Coordinates of C-alpha atoms in Angstrom, one line a residue:
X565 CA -4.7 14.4 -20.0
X566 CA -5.3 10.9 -18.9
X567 CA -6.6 10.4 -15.5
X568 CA -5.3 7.5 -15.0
X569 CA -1.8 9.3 -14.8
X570 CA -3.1 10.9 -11.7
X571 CA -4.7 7.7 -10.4
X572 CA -1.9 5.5 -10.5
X573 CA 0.2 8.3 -9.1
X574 CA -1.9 8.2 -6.2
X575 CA -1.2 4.6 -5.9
X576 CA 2.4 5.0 -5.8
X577 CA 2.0 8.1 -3.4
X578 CA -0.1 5.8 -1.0
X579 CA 2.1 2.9 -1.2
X580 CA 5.1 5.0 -0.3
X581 CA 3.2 6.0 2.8
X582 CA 3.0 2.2 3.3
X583 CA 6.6 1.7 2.9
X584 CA 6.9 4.0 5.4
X585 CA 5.0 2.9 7.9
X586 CA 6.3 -0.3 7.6
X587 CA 9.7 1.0 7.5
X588 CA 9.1 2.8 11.1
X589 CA 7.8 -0.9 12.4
X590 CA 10.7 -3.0 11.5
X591 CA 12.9 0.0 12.8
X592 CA 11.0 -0.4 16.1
X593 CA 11.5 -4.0 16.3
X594 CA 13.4 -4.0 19.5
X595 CA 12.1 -0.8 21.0
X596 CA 10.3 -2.2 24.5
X597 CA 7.0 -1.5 24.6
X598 CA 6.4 -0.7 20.9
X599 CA 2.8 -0.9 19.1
X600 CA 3.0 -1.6 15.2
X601 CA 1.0 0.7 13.2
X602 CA -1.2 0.0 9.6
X603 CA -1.8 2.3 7.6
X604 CA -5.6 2.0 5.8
X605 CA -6.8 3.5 3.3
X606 CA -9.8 5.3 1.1
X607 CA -10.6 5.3 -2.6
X608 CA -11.0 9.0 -3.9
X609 CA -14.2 10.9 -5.4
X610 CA -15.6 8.8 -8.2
X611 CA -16.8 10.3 -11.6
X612 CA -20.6 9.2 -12.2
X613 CA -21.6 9.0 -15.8
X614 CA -24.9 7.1 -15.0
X615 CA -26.6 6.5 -11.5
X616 CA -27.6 2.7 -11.1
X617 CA -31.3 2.5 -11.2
X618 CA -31.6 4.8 -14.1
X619 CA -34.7 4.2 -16.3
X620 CA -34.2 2.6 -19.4
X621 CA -38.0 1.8 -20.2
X622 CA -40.9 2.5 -19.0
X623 CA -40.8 -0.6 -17.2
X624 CA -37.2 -1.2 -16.7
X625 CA -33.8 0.3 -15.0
X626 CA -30.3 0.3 -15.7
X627 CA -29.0 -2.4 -13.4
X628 CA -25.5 -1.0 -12.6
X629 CA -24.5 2.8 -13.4
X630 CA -21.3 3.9 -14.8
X631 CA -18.5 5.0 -12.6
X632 CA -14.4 5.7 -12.6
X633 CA -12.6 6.1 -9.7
X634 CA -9.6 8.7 -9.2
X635 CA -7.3 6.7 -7.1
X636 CA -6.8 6.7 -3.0
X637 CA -5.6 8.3 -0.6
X638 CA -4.7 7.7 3.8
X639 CA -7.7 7.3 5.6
X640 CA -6.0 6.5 8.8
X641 CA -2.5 5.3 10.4
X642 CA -3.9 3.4 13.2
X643 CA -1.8 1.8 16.3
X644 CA -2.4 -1.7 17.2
X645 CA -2.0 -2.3 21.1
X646 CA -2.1 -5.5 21.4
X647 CA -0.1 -7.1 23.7
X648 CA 3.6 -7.7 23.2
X649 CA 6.0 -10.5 24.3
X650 CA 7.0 -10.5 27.6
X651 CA 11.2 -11.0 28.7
X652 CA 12.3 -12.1 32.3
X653 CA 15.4 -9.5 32.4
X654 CA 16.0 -10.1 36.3
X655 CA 16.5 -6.2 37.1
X656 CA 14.2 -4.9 40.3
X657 CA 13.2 -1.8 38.4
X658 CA 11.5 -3.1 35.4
X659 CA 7.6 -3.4 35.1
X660 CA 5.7 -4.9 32.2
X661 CA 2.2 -4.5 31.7
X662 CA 0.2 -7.7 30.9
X663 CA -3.2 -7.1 29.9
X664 CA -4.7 -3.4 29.3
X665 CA -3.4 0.1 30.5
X666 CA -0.2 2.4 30.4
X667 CA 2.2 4.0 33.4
X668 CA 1.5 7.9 33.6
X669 CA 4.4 10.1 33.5
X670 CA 5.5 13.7 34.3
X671 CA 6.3 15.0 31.4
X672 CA 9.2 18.3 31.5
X673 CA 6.7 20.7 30.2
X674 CA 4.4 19.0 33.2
X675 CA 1.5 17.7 31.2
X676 CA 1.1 13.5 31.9
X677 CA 2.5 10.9 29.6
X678 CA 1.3 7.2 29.4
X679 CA 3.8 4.8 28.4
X680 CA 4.0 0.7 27.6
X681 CA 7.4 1.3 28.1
X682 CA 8.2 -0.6 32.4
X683 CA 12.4 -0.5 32.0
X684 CA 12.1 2.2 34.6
X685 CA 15.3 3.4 36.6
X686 CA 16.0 4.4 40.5
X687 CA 17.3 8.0 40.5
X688 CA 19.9 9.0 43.0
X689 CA 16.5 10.2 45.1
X690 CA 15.4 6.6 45.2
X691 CA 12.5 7.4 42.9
X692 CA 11.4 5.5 39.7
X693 CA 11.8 7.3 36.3
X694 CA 11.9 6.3 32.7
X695 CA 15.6 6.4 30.8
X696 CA 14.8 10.4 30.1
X697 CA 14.5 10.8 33.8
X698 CA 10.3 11.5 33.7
X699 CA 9.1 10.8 37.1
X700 CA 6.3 7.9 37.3
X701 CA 3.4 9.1 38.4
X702 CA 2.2 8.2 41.5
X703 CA 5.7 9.1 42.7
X704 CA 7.3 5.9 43.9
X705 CA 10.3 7.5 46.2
X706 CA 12.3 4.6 47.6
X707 CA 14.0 4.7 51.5
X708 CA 17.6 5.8 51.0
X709 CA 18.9 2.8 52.7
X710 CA 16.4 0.4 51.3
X711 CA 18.3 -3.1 50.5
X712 CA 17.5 -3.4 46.8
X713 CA 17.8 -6.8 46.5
X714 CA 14.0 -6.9 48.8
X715 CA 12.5 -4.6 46.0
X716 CA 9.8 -6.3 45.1
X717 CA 6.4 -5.2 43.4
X718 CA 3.6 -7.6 43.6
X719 CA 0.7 -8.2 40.4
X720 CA -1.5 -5.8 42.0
X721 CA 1.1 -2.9 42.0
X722 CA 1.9 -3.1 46.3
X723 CA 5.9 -2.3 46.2
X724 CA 8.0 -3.3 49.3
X725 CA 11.0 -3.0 50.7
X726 CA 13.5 -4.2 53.5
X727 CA 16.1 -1.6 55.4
X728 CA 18.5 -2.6 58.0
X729 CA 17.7 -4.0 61.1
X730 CA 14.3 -5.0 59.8
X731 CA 13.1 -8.5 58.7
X732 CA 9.8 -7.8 57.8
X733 CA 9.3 -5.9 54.3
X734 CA 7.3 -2.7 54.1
X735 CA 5.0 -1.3 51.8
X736 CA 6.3 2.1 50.3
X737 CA 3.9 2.6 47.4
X738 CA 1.1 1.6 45.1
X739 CA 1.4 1.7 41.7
X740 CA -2.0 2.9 39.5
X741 CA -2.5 1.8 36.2
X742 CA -4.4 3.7 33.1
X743 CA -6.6 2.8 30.2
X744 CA -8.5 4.3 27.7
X745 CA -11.8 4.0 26.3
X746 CA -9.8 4.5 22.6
X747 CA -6.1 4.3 22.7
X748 CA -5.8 4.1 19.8
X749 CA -6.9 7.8 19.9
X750 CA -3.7 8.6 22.0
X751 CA -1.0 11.0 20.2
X752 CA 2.2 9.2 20.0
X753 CA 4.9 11.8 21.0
X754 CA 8.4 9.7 21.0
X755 CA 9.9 8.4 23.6
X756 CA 7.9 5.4 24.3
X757 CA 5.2 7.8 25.2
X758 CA 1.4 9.1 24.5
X759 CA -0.7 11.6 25.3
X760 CA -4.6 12.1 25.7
X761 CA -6.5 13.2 23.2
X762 CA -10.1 14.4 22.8
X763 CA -10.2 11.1 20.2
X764 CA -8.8 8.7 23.2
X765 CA -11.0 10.4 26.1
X766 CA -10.0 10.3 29.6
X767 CA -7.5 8.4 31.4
X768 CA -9.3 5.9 33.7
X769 CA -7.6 5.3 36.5
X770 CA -7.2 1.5 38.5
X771 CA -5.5 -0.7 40.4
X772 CA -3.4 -3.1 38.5
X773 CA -5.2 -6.7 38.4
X774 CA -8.9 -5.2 38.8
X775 CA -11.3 -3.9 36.8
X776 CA -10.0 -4.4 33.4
X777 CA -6.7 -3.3 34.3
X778 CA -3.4 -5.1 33.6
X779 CA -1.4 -6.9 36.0
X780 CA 2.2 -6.0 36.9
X781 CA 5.1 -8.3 36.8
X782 CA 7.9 -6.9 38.4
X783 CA 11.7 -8.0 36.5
X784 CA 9.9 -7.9 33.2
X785 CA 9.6 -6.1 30.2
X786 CA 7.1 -5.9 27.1
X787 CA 9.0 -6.1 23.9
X788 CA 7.5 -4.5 20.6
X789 CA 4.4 -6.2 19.5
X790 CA 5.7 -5.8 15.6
X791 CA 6.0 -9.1 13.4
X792 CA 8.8 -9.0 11.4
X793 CA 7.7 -11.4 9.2
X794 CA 4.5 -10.3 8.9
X795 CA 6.0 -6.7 8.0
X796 CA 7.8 -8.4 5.2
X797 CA 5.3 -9.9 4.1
X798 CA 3.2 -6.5 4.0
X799 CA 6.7 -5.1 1.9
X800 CA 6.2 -7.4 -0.5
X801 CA 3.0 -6.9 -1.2
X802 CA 3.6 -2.9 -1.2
X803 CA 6.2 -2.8 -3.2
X804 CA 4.7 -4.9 -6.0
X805 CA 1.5 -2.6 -5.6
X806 CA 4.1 0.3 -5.9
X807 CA 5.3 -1.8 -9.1
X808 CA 1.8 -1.9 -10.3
X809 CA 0.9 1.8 -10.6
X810 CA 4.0 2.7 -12.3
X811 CA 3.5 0.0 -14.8
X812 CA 0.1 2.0 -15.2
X813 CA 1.7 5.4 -15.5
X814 CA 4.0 3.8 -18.1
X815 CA 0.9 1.6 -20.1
X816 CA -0.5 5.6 -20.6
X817 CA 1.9 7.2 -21.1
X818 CA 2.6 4.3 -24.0
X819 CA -0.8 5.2 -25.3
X820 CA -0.2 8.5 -25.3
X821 CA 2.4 8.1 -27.8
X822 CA 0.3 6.0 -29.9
X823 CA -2.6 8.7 -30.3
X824 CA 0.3 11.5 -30.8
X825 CA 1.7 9.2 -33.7
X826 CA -1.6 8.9 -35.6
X827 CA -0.8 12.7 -37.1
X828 CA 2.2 11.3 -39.1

């Protein structure tokens, strides 16, 4: 059989993986906190028929050897954190990130999460959690007769309040923030939210605003960091490679006709 059956069919396998990926992007478009992903990838095992560097002579070598390739694969889908645009939405509860880290959650099952995602909500307790109700971690409780409107959360994570019959704001919490060495190591598990893995090392924890942490801007929120015109752009030129192997598949399979022919 031909092999390059197998290694245009490898083609079209990868490219579909492309599609795919870019697919999930443009589907995460509007999804706050959002990191694109690329998919790279590897050429297969290659068949040698002569190593470069082979004598020839006594005196000479083969310059370049012989060698067929047997088509790719996925080496890695890899997420790109870099930082996403930021939108003034003018509600107290929402935190962006500008610079490096991620909030920590408490997960249900009680392991952390780290999130991009700041649209956090007040909970009839007065404490911050995400939309699935995941407390942020340090717990930020609020006073129960705190006047929301005096909410306010500074760049270097200080949050104070105002209650009745008190003019002068006080401080009811300090947020932390959390980077990784790799994070793009970090397991995404849905929801907006990662967790650590022995690829993404510890969580390294800081104050927001110092030492290489992000700052924290209080009535904001990150919006996906995905292109869309760059992920058509990336469509096009997966699709057309998709296009390309099956044009392959069909140019042998053509020639496999021809040779079956030659008996008549």
């Amino acid at each position: 059989m031909m092999r390059s059956l197998w290694t245009a069919a490898s083609g079209m396998n990868a490219q579909q993986f492309n599609i795919d990926t870019i697919s999930n992007n443009l589907s995460n478009v509007n999804t706050t906190g959002f990191k694109q992903v690329r998919a790279d990838f590897e050429d297969l095992l290659y068949q040698t028929s002569r190593i470069a560097g082979t004598p020839a002579t006594e005196e000479t070598v083969v310059p370049t050897g012989i060698q067929v390739g047997h088509g790719v694969k996925v080496g890695a889908s890899q997420r790109m954190f870099t930082q996403g645009s930021l939108q003034n939405t003018g509600n107290e509860a929402d935190i962006a990130i500008q610079g490096e880290g991620f909030f920590r959650t408490l997960q249900l099952d009680g392991t952390y999460g780290y999130t991009r995602d700041g649209s956090f909500k007040i909970d009839s307790n007065g404490q911050f959690v995400t939309s699935n109700g995941n407390k942020m971690l340090p717990e930020l409780v609020l006073p129960e007769d705190f006047i929301r409107e005096s909410l306010a959360i500074s760049q270097d994570g200080r949050v104070t309040v105002k209650i009745p019959g008190n003019d002068d704001p006080i401080q009811v919490g300090q947020l932390q923030i959390y980077r990784f060495v790799n994070p793009a190591g970090l397991q995404a598990i849905g929801d907006n939210t990662y967790k650590i893995t022995n690829a993404s090392g510890d969580a390294i924890t800081g104050t927001p605003g110092f030492d290489g942490m992000g700052k924290t801007l209080q009535k904001f929120i990150e919006n996906s960091n995905v292109s869309v015109v760059k992920e058509m752009v990336n469509m096009i030129v997966a699709q057309r490679a998709y296009e390309l192997n099956s044009k392959a598949i069909q140019t042998s399979d053509t020639m496999l006709g021809i040779a079956n022919n030659l008996k008549r």
